[in-house]
Coordinates of C-alpha atoms and ligand atoms in Angstrom, one line a residue:
M1 CA 100.6 75.7 90.0
T2 CA 98.8 79.1 89.9
K3 CA 97.6 80.0 86.5
I4 CA 97.3 83.3 84.7
A5 CA 93.8 83.7 83.3
A6 CA 93.4 86.4 80.6
A7 CA 90.1 88.2 81.0
I8 CA 88.2 89.0 77.8
M9 CA 84.9 90.9 77.6
V10 CA 83.4 89.2 74.5
S11 CA 81.6 91.3 71.9
N12 CA 81.8 88.8 69.0
L13 CA 83.5 85.5 68.2
D14 CA 86.3 86.8 66.0
Q15 CA 87.3 89.6 68.4
A16 CA 87.3 87.1 71.4
L17 CA 89.3 84.4 69.5
A18 CA 91.9 86.9 68.3
L19 CA 92.4 88.2 71.9
A20 CA 92.6 84.7 73.2
A21 CA 95.3 83.8 70.7
K22 CA 97.2 86.9 71.8
A23 CA 96.8 85.9 75.4
A24 CA 98.2 82.5 74.7
E25 CA 101.1 84.0 72.9
L26 CA 101.8 86.3 75.8
G27 CA 101.9 83.4 78.2
A28 CA 98.4 83.1 79.7
D29 CA 97.3 79.6 80.8
L30 CA 93.6 80.1 80.7
V31 CA 91.1 82.5 79.3
E32 CA 88.0 83.9 80.9
Y33 CA 85.3 84.7 78.4
R34 CA 83.0 87.3 79.9
V35 CA 79.8 86.7 77.9
D36 CA 77.7 89.2 79.8
N37 CA 76.5 91.0 76.6
L38 CA 75.6 87.8 74.7
A39 CA 72.9 86.6 77.0
E40 CA 70.1 88.4 75.2
S41 CA 71.6 88.2 71.7
P42 CA 69.7 85.8 69.4
D43 CA 72.9 83.9 68.5
G44 CA 74.6 84.4 71.8
A45 CA 74.6 80.7 72.8
E46 CA 76.0 79.7 69.4
V47 CA 78.8 82.2 69.7
V48 CA 79.7 80.8 73.1
N49 CA 79.5 77.2 71.7
A50 CA 82.0 78.2 69.0
L51 CA 84.2 80.1 71.5
I52 CA 84.6 77.0 73.7
E53 CA 85.3 74.8 70.7
K54 CA 87.8 77.0 69.1
S55 CA 89.5 78.5 72.2
P56 CA 93.3 78.3 72.0
L57 CA 93.3 77.9 75.8
P58 CA 91.1 76.1 78.4
C59 CA 88.4 78.5 79.3
I60 CA 86.1 79.9 82.0
I61 CA 82.6 81.0 80.9
T62 CA 81.2 83.9 83.0
C63 CA 78.0 85.8 82.4
R64 CA 78.3 88.3 85.2
A65 CA 75.1 89.9 86.5
A66 CA 74.9 93.7 86.6
W67 CA 74.1 93.6 90.3
E68 CA 77.4 91.8 90.9
G69 CA 79.4 94.3 88.9
G70 CA 78.9 92.7 85.5
E71 CA 77.1 93.9 82.4
C72 CA 74.3 91.3 82.1
D73 CA 70.9 92.8 83.0
C74 CA 68.8 89.6 82.6
D75 CA 67.1 87.9 85.4
D76 CA 68.7 84.8 86.8
Q77 CA 66.3 82.4 84.9
T78 CA 67.2 83.9 81.6
R79 CA 70.9 84.0 82.4
V80 CA 70.9 80.3 83.4
S81 CA 68.9 79.2 80.4
F82 CA 71.5 81.1 78.2
L83 CA 74.3 79.4 80.0
E84 CA 72.7 76.0 79.6
N85 CA 72.5 76.5 75.8
A86 CA 75.9 78.0 75.7
C87 CA 77.7 75.4 77.7
L88 CA 75.8 72.2 77.1
N89 CA 74.8 72.3 73.4
G90 CA 78.2 72.5 71.7
E91 CA 80.8 69.9 71.0
M92 CA 83.1 71.0 73.8
R93 CA 82.7 72.0 77.4
P94 CA 84.5 74.9 79.3
A95 CA 87.0 74.1 82.0
Y96 CA 85.0 76.2 84.4
L97 CA 81.7 77.9 84.7
D98 CA 81.7 80.9 87.0
F99 CA 78.4 81.6 88.9
E100 CA 77.6 84.0 91.7
L101 CA 77.2 82.6 95.2
A102 CA 74.3 84.9 95.8
S103 CA 72.2 83.5 92.9
H104 CA 73.3 80.0 93.7
Q105 CA 72.0 80.4 97.3
K106 CA 68.8 82.2 96.3
S107 CA 66.8 79.5 94.5
F108 CA 66.7 75.7 94.5
N109 CA 65.7 75.7 90.9
I110 CA 68.6 77.9 89.8
R111 CA 71.0 75.8 91.9
Q112 CA 69.7 72.6 90.3
K113 CA 70.1 73.9 86.8
V114 CA 73.6 75.2 87.4
E115 CA 74.6 72.0 89.0
L116 CA 73.5 70.0 85.9
M117 CA 76.2 71.9 84.0
V118 CA 79.1 71.0 86.2
D119 CA 81.0 68.1 87.8
H120 CA 80.3 67.4 91.4
P121 CA 79.9 64.4 93.7
G122 CA 76.1 64.0 92.9
Q123 CA 76.6 64.4 89.1
I124 CA 75.6 61.2 87.2
R125 CA 77.0 62.2 83.8
E126 CA 80.6 62.7 82.9
V127 CA 81.1 66.5 82.9
P128 CA 84.5 68.1 82.7
T129 CA 83.4 71.6 83.8
G130 CA 84.2 72.7 87.4
L131 CA 82.0 75.3 89.1
I132 CA 83.6 78.5 90.4
L133 CA 81.2 80.0 93.0
S134 CA 82.1 83.7 93.2
S135 CA 81.4 86.8 95.2
H136 CA 82.4 90.3 94.3
D137 CA 82.2 93.7 96.1
F138 CA 83.3 96.7 94.0
D139 CA 83.0 99.1 96.9
T140 CA 84.6 97.6 100.0
R141 CA 85.4 94.4 101.9
P142 CA 82.2 92.6 102.6
V143 CA 81.5 92.4 106.3
D144 CA 80.5 88.7 105.9
L145 CA 83.6 87.8 103.8
Y146 CA 84.4 84.6 105.8
Q147 CA 80.7 83.5 105.9
R148 CA 80.8 83.7 102.1
V149 CA 83.9 81.7 101.9
E150 CA 82.5 79.1 104.2
A151 CA 79.2 78.9 102.2
M152 CA 81.3 78.2 99.1
A153 CA 83.4 75.7 100.9
H154 CA 80.3 73.8 102.0
A155 CA 78.5 73.8 98.7
A156 CA 79.2 70.3 97.4
A157 CA 79.0 71.4 93.7
C158 CA 81.5 74.2 94.2
R159 CA 85.0 73.2 92.9
V160 CA 86.6 76.6 93.3
I161 CA 86.0 79.4 95.8
K162 CA 86.3 82.9 94.4
V163 CA 86.1 86.1 96.4
A164 CA 87.1 89.6 95.1
W165 CA 86.6 92.9 96.7
N166 CA 87.8 96.5 96.3
A167 CA 90.8 97.0 98.6
R168 CA 90.2 99.8 101.1
S169 CA 94.0 99.8 101.7
L170 CA 97.0 97.6 101.4
R171 CA 95.9 95.8 104.6
D172 CA 93.1 94.1 102.7
N173 CA 95.6 92.0 100.8
I174 CA 96.5 90.3 104.0
E175 CA 93.0 89.0 104.3
A176 CA 93.1 87.7 100.7
F177 CA 96.3 85.8 101.6
E178 CA 94.6 84.4 104.7
V179 CA 91.6 83.2 102.7
L180 CA 94.0 81.5 100.3
Q181 CA 95.8 79.9 103.2
S182 CA 92.6 78.4 104.6
Q183 CA 92.8 75.9 101.7
Y184 CA 89.3 74.4 101.9
K185 CA 89.2 74.1 98.2
P186 CA 91.1 75.6 95.2
T187 CA 90.6 79.3 95.8
I188 CA 90.8 82.7 94.0
A189 CA 91.0 85.6 96.5
L190 CA 91.7 89.0 94.9
C191 CA 91.6 92.6 95.9
M192 CA 90.6 95.1 93.2
G193 CA 91.8 98.7 92.7
E194 CA 95.3 100.2 93.0
D195 CA 95.9 98.9 96.5
G196 CA 95.0 95.3 95.5
L197 CA 97.9 94.7 93.2
P198 CA 99.8 92.6 95.8
S199 CA 97.0 90.1 96.0
R200 CA 97.1 89.7 92.2
V201 CA 100.9 89.3 92.0
L202 CA 101.4 87.2 95.1
A203 CA 98.4 84.9 94.3
K204 CA 101.1 82.5 93.1
K205 CA 103.1 82.7 96.3
F206 CA 100.0 81.8 98.3
G207 CA 98.9 79.0 96.0
A208 CA 95.8 80.5 94.4
L209 CA 94.2 78.6 91.6
L210 CA 94.7 81.6 89.3
T211 CA 95.1 85.3 89.0
F212 CA 93.4 87.4 86.3
A213 CA 95.3 89.6 84.0
A214 CA 94.4 92.0 81.2
I215 CA 95.7 91.3 77.7
D216 CA 98.3 94.0 76.8
G217 CA 96.7 97.0 75.3
Q218 CA 93.2 96.0 76.5
P219 CA 91.4 97.6 79.4
G220 CA 90.9 94.5 81.6
T221 CA 87.6 93.4 83.2
A222 CA 88.1 94.6 86.7
P223 CA 89.9 97.6 88.4
G224 CA 93.6 97.0 89.1
Q225 CA 94.2 94.0 86.8
P226 CA 97.8 94.1 85.7
T227 CA 98.6 93.0 82.1
I228 CA 100.0 89.6 81.4
T229 CA 103.3 91.2 80.4
Q230 CA 103.4 93.3 83.6
L231 CA 102.9 90.1 85.7
K232 CA 105.4 88.1 83.8
Q233 CA 108.1 90.7 83.2
S234 CA 107.7 93.4 85.8
Y235 CA 106.7 91.2 88.7
R236 CA 108.7 88.1 88.0
W237 CA 105.6 85.8 87.8
D238 CA 107.5 82.7 86.5
K239 CA 110.0 82.9 89.5
L240 CA 107.5 83.5 92.3
N241 CA 107.1 80.7 94.8
A242 CA 106.0 80.2 98.4
Q243 CA 109.4 81.3 99.8
T244 CA 109.8 84.5 97.6
K245 CA 110.8 87.5 99.8
V246 CA 108.6 90.6 99.4
Y247 CA 109.9 94.2 99.3
G248 CA 108.2 97.4 98.2
V249 CA 108.2 101.1 97.9
I250 CA 106.0 102.8 100.6
G251 CA 104.8 106.3 99.9
Y252 CA 101.8 108.3 98.8
P253 CA 101.5 108.4 95.9
V254 CA 103.7 105.6 94.6
G255 CA 102.2 104.9 91.2
H256 CA 104.9 106.9 89.4
S257 CA 107.8 105.3 91.2
M258 CA 110.6 103.7 89.1
S259 CA 111.7 101.6 92.0
P260 CA 109.6 98.5 91.2
A261 CA 111.1 98.4 87.7
I262 CA 114.7 98.7 88.8
F263 CA 114.5 96.3 91.8
N264 CA 112.6 93.6 90.0
A265 CA 115.0 93.8 87.0
A266 CA 118.0 93.5 89.5
F267 CA 116.4 90.5 91.3
D268 CA 116.0 88.9 87.9
E269 CA 119.6 89.6 86.8
Q270 CA 121.0 88.1 90.0
D271 CA 118.4 85.4 90.2
Y272 CA 117.5 86.6 93.7
D273 CA 114.3 85.1 95.1
G274 CA 112.4 88.4 95.7
V275 CA 109.7 90.6 94.3
Y276 CA 109.2 94.4 94.8
L277 CA 105.8 96.0 94.8
P278 CA 104.4 99.6 95.0
M279 CA 102.9 100.0 98.4
R280 CA 100.6 103.0 98.7
I281 CA 99.9 104.0 102.3
E282 CA 97.7 107.0 103.3
P283 CA 99.8 109.9 104.8
S284 CA 99.2 109.4 108.5
Y285 CA 101.4 107.7 111.1
E286 CA 98.4 105.5 112.1
S287 CA 98.0 104.2 108.6
F288 CA 101.7 103.6 108.2
K289 CA 101.9 101.7 111.5
A290 CA 98.8 99.6 111.0
T291 CA 99.8 98.6 107.5
V292 CA 103.4 97.8 108.1
L293 CA 102.5 95.8 111.2
S294 CA 99.9 93.8 109.3
W295 CA 102.4 93.0 106.6
L296 CA 105.1 92.0 109.2
D297 CA 102.6 89.9 111.2
L298 CA 102.0 87.4 108.4
P299 CA 105.2 85.2 108.5
S300 CA 104.3 83.4 105.2
L301 CA 104.4 86.8 103.4
H302 CA 108.2 87.0 104.0
F303 CA 108.0 90.8 104.0
K304 CA 111.7 91.7 104.3
G305 CA 112.0 95.4 103.6
A306 CA 110.9 98.6 101.9
S307 CA 112.1 101.8 100.4
V308 CA 110.2 104.5 102.1
T309 CA 109.5 107.8 100.5
I310 CA 107.4 111.0 101.0
P311 CA 105.4 111.4 103.3
H312 CA 106.6 108.5 105.5
K313 CA 110.3 109.0 106.0
E314 CA 109.8 110.5 109.5
N315 CA 107.1 107.8 110.3
L316 CA 109.6 105.1 109.6
I317 CA 111.9 106.3 112.4
R318 CA 109.1 106.6 114.9
F319 CA 107.8 103.2 114.0
V320 CA 111.1 101.3 114.2
T321 CA 111.8 103.1 117.5
E322 CA 108.4 102.1 118.9
Q323 CA 108.9 98.5 117.8
G324 CA 112.2 98.3 119.6
G325 CA 114.3 98.2 116.4
E326 CA 117.5 100.0 115.6
V327 CA 117.7 103.4 113.8
E328 CA 120.9 104.3 112.1
Q329 CA 122.6 107.2 114.0
L330 CA 122.8 109.6 111.1
A331 CA 119.2 108.8 110.0
Q332 CA 118.2 109.7 113.6
K333 CA 120.0 113.0 113.3
I334 CA 118.5 113.7 109.9
G335 CA 115.1 112.8 111.3
A336 CA 114.2 110.8 108.3
A337 CA 114.9 107.3 107.1
N338 CA 114.2 105.8 103.6
T339 CA 115.0 102.2 104.2
L340 CA 113.3 99.5 106.3
T341 CA 115.1 96.3 106.7
V342 CA 113.7 93.2 108.4
R343 CA 116.6 91.3 109.7
D344 CA 116.8 87.5 109.8
D345 CA 115.9 87.5 113.5
G346 CA 112.8 89.6 112.7
S347 CA 114.2 92.8 114.2
L348 CA 113.8 96.0 112.3
Y349 CA 116.4 98.5 111.1
A350 CA 115.7 101.9 109.7
S351 CA 118.4 103.7 107.8
N352 CA 118.9 106.5 105.3
S353 CA 120.6 105.7 102.0
D354 CA 119.9 109.2 100.5
Y355 CA 122.9 110.9 102.1
A356 CA 125.3 108.1 101.1
G357 CA 123.8 108.0 97.6
A358 CA 124.5 111.8 97.2
L359 CA 127.9 111.7 98.8
D360 CA 129.1 108.8 96.7
A361 CA 127.7 110.3 93.5
V362 CA 129.9 113.3 94.2
V363 CA 133.1 111.7 95.4
Q364 CA 133.1 108.9 92.8
N365 CA 132.6 111.4 90.0
M366 CA 135.3 113.6 91.3
G367 CA 137.6 110.6 91.8
I368 CA 138.3 111.3 95.5
P369 CA 137.8 109.1 98.6
R370 CA 135.1 110.1 101.1
E371 CA 137.8 111.3 103.5
E372 CA 138.7 114.2 101.1
V373 CA 135.2 115.6 101.4
K374 CA 136.6 117.6 104.4
D375 CA 138.5 119.8 101.9
L376 CA 135.3 120.7 100.0
R377 CA 133.2 123.8 100.2
V378 CA 129.7 122.8 99.1
A379 CA 126.7 124.9 98.2
V380 CA 123.4 123.1 98.9
I381 CA 120.5 124.9 97.2
G382 CA 117.3 124.2 99.1
A383 CA 116.5 123.3 102.7
G384 CA 113.9 120.6 102.4
G385 CA 114.1 116.8 102.9
A386 CA 116.7 116.0 100.3
A387 CA 118.8 119.0 101.3
R388 CA 118.7 117.8 105.0
A389 CA 120.1 114.4 104.1
I390 CA 122.8 115.9 101.9
V391 CA 123.8 118.5 104.5
A392 CA 124.0 115.8 107.1
G393 CA 126.1 113.6 104.9
F394 CA 128.6 116.2 103.8
S395 CA 128.9 117.9 107.2
H396 CA 129.4 114.5 108.8
Y397 CA 132.4 113.9 106.6
G398 CA 133.8 117.4 107.4
A399 CA 132.9 119.5 104.4
T400 CA 132.1 123.2 104.8
V401 CA 128.5 123.6 103.7
V402 CA 126.6 126.7 102.7
V403 CA 122.8 126.3 102.6
Y404 CA 121.1 128.7 100.2
N405 CA 117.3 128.7 100.5
R406 CA 114.4 130.8 99.5
T407 CA 113.2 130.8 103.1
L408 CA 116.3 131.8 105.0
Q409 CA 115.0 130.6 108.4
K410 CA 114.9 127.0 107.1
A411 CA 118.5 127.3 106.0
Q412 CA 119.5 128.7 109.3
K413 CA 117.8 125.9 111.2
L414 CA 119.7 123.4 109.1
A415 CA 122.9 125.2 109.8
E416 CA 122.3 125.2 113.6
E417 CA 121.4 121.5 113.6
F418 CA 124.2 120.1 111.5
T419 CA 127.3 122.2 112.3
N420 CA 129.6 119.8 114.1
P421 CA 133.2 119.6 115.3
Y422 CA 134.4 118.5 111.8
G423 CA 131.9 120.2 109.4
K424 CA 130.8 123.8 109.5
V425 CA 127.3 124.6 108.1
V426 CA 126.2 128.2 107.4
A427 CA 123.0 129.6 105.9
A428 CA 122.7 132.2 103.2
P429 CA 119.8 133.8 101.4
M430 CA 119.1 132.6 97.8
D431 CA 120.0 135.9 96.3
K432 CA 123.6 135.5 97.5
L433 CA 124.0 132.3 95.5
C434 CA 125.5 134.1 92.5
D435 CA 128.3 135.4 94.7
S436 CA 129.1 131.9 96.0
C437 CA 132.7 130.7 95.8
C438 CA 131.9 127.1 96.5
Q439 CA 133.5 124.3 94.5
V440 CA 130.5 121.9 94.5
F441 CA 126.9 123.1 93.8
I442 CA 124.0 120.7 94.7
N443 CA 120.5 121.5 93.6
C444 CA 118.0 120.2 96.2
T445 CA 115.0 122.2 94.9
P446 CA 112.5 121.0 92.3
L447 CA 113.6 123.8 89.9
G448 CA 114.2 122.1 86.5
M449 CA 112.0 119.1 87.3
H450 CA 109.4 118.0 84.9
P451 CA 107.1 119.8 83.9
N452 CA 109.1 123.0 84.8
V453 CA 112.0 122.0 82.7
D454 CA 112.9 125.5 81.7
T455 CA 113.8 126.6 85.2
S456 CA 117.2 126.5 87.0
P457 CA 118.5 127.6 90.4
L458 CA 121.5 129.3 88.7
P459 CA 121.6 131.6 85.7
A460 CA 123.4 130.5 82.5
D461 CA 126.0 133.3 82.9
F462 CA 126.8 132.4 86.5
A463 CA 130.4 133.6 87.1
G464 CA 131.2 130.7 89.4
Y465 CA 130.9 128.1 86.6
G466 CA 134.1 126.7 85.0
P467 CA 136.5 123.8 85.0
G468 CA 137.1 122.3 88.4
I469 CA 133.6 123.2 89.5
V470 CA 131.1 120.4 90.2
V471 CA 127.4 120.8 89.6
F472 CA 125.1 118.0 90.9
D473 CA 121.4 118.2 90.3
T474 CA 119.3 115.9 92.5
V475 CA 116.4 116.3 90.1
Y476 CA 116.4 113.2 87.9
N477 CA 113.4 113.7 85.7
P478 CA 114.5 114.9 83.2
R479 CA 118.0 113.4 83.5
N480 CA 119.6 116.3 81.6
T481 CA 118.2 119.4 83.4
L482 CA 118.7 123.0 82.2
L483 CA 121.1 123.5 85.2
L484 CA 123.3 120.6 84.0
R485 CA 123.3 121.6 80.4
Q486 CA 124.4 125.2 81.2
A487 CA 127.1 124.0 83.7
R488 CA 128.4 121.5 81.2
A489 CA 128.6 124.1 78.5
A490 CA 130.7 126.2 80.9
G491 CA 133.2 123.4 81.5
C492 CA 131.9 122.1 84.9
L493 CA 131.9 118.5 85.9
T494 CA 128.1 117.6 86.0
I495 CA 126.3 114.9 87.9
P496 CA 122.7 114.0 87.2
G497 CA 120.2 113.0 89.9
T498 CA 119.9 109.5 88.5
E499 CA 123.3 108.8 90.0
M500 CA 122.0 109.6 93.5
F501 CA 118.9 107.6 92.9
I502 CA 120.8 104.6 91.7
R503 CA 123.4 104.7 94.5
Q504 CA 120.7 105.0 97.2
A505 CA 118.8 102.1 95.7
A506 CA 122.1 100.1 95.5
T507 CA 122.6 100.6 99.2
Q508 CA 119.1 99.3 99.9
Y509 CA 119.7 96.4 97.6
S510 CA 122.9 95.3 99.4
L511 CA 121.3 95.7 102.8
W512 CA 118.5 93.4 101.9
T513 CA 120.3 90.8 99.7
N514 CA 123.8 90.9 101.2
Q515 CA 125.0 91.1 97.6
Q516 CA 126.6 93.9 95.5
A517 CA 123.8 95.7 93.6
P518 CA 123.9 95.3 89.8
V519 CA 124.1 99.1 89.2
D520 CA 124.5 98.7 85.5
C521 CA 121.1 97.0 85.5
F522 CA 119.6 99.8 87.6
S523 CA 121.0 102.4 85.2
R524 CA 119.8 100.6 82.1
V525 CA 116.2 100.2 83.4
L526 CA 116.0 103.8 84.8
L527 CA 117.4 105.4 81.7
S528 CA 115.1 103.4 79.5
R529 CA 112.1 104.7 81.6
L530 CA 113.3 108.3 81.6
G531 CA 113.8 108.2 77.8
Ligands
NAP1 P1 111.0 119.6 99.8 O1 111.2 119.0 101.1 O2 109.7 120.0 99.4 O3 112.0 120.9 99.7 C1 112.0 121.7 98.5 C2 113.0 122.8 98.7 O4 113.1 123.5 97.5 C3 112.6 123.8 99.8 O5 113.8 124.2 100.4 C4 112.0 124.9 99.0 O6 112.2 126.2 99.5 C5 112.8 124.9 97.7 N1 112.0 125.4 96.6 C6 110.8 124.9 96.1 N2 110.4 125.6 95.0 C7 111.3 126.6 94.9 C8 111.4 127.6 93.9 N3 110.4 127.8 93.0 N4 112.4 128.5 94.0 C9 113.3 128.3 95.0 N5 113.3 127.3 95.9 C10 112.3 126.4 95.8 O7 111.5 118.6 98.6 P2 112.7 117.5 98.7 O8 112.1 116.2 99.2 O9 113.8 118.1 99.4 O10 113.0 117.3 97.2 C11 113.7 118.3 96.4 C12 114.2 117.8 95.1 O11 115.1 116.7 95.4 C13 113.1 117.1 94.3 O12 112.8 117.9 93.2 C14 113.6 115.7 93.9 O13 113.6 115.5 92.5 C15 115.0 115.7 94.4 N6 115.3 114.4 95.0 C16 116.1 113.6 94.3 C17 116.5 112.3 94.9 C18 117.3 111.4 94.1 O14 117.5 110.2 94.5 N7 117.9 111.9 93.0 C19 116.0 112.0 96.2 C20 115.2 112.9 96.9 C21 114.9 114.1 96.3 P3 111.4 126.8 100.8 O15 112.0 126.2 102.0 O16 111.5 128.2 100.7 O17 110.0 126.3 100.5

């Protein structure tokens, strides 16, 4: 079973033991003591002896050389002598000793000394410590990655193979999974940096020996390490297994997205065997295509779908079309899709849940069926991506839509594209908004969005406000925008953007799981994040 190893950069005995106790409490299985800064300290070896003896969890001892990304500047001889004193002189032994492949290969003498400290087929004493041979690249994927793995696999004294490198993109995670699948020996294969998160979370799915995690509130010892609590609570660590289905939110950037939090909480609530990850992909079609193909091409990853956001909504349609998949008709017309579904037979389906999310937010709050949308006169403010989906949805159901936009030509283009036999769409300049006699107003501009929370597309004294009027703000951060506060004060029915967000996510959830989405859970998590 894959373990969580809490990484601790040791500065002194008490600090390290206190952090190790906290790691144990948080649910770590192992602790890695990074003793890089003790190698030249006069009592460094004694501190490590005491650490090993008093550690609340089995431990890995690592004294990482500076040239390998660590903090120890000593030469290899000094470092190995320190490790001998640190690991052999005390009462207890560490579970593992981590040593760099490069140093192990460089000198027979060093190799011999390291091998005296660990268990291996040629060892004549009883030694409980296993050797982790490791290789790190903090810049990029090493060109000789597989040669390094093979060298570790063939080193008789090596019990565990460890490779870690800085992910150049999400695609590097796939190689980490392939290294784990080669199963020569127990293996740790991790990608560092923001794009390496999947390798850290899915280490358990691919049977790694362990993944490293930072202790909550601590900086961690390598870029991109999640905390123990993030792994266990946000990414469902305890539930992950080889069959777990993988989903994600594709965009650039995606670090701020609330989708991982709401989907993982929903999977948990319904005990659905899935996990949902942020998936950052550079904003070009080539990057989108190459990355999504690489994730689809590894069957053991069980990549089953993604929410797709800016700037890849158009790319999704092109990709699914090129791959011979199906594109929802209205998504095709909108020219943007936000949902990728990988069906059971492996075929792809691209759809748009934004328009349905917005439509349902309005009709359900008004207490009318979708069919009655045809009787509505709707003002859409803005003519960007969100407006496009909303105009498409409302005009499809027969509403009369007036698009008000700062750049009139964009509103006119929308009107031309989406006027249809049932729904009329007309364009109007923004300064005519105050004369509007629409019944429903939908803000599709970023006006009012954090940090510009004091802006609104409509003035407080707008004459059109009043009972019977519906004001829907697609902005959801903050939840209670200035527009909504003013409209509510004037007696309008107001709908926050969170309702669209939750409903569009619910549509995705049902498509992927064939289950009704737990919308209360979505709301709870989203509102707790928005404060
Ligand atoms: P977009 O494609 O960039 O379009 C933005 C639109 O707002 C454009 O029509 C733009 O007018 C207009 N605009 C921008 N700044 C303005 C200003 N200062 N004054 C007047 N008009 C302005 O953006 P989008 O993707 O449609 O997103 C728009 C909003 O929708 C975002 O703020 C987002 O919060 C919200 N949204 C919510 C959800 C949800 O689930 N609740 C989903 C998607 C989007 P020009 O054409 O003149 O540039």
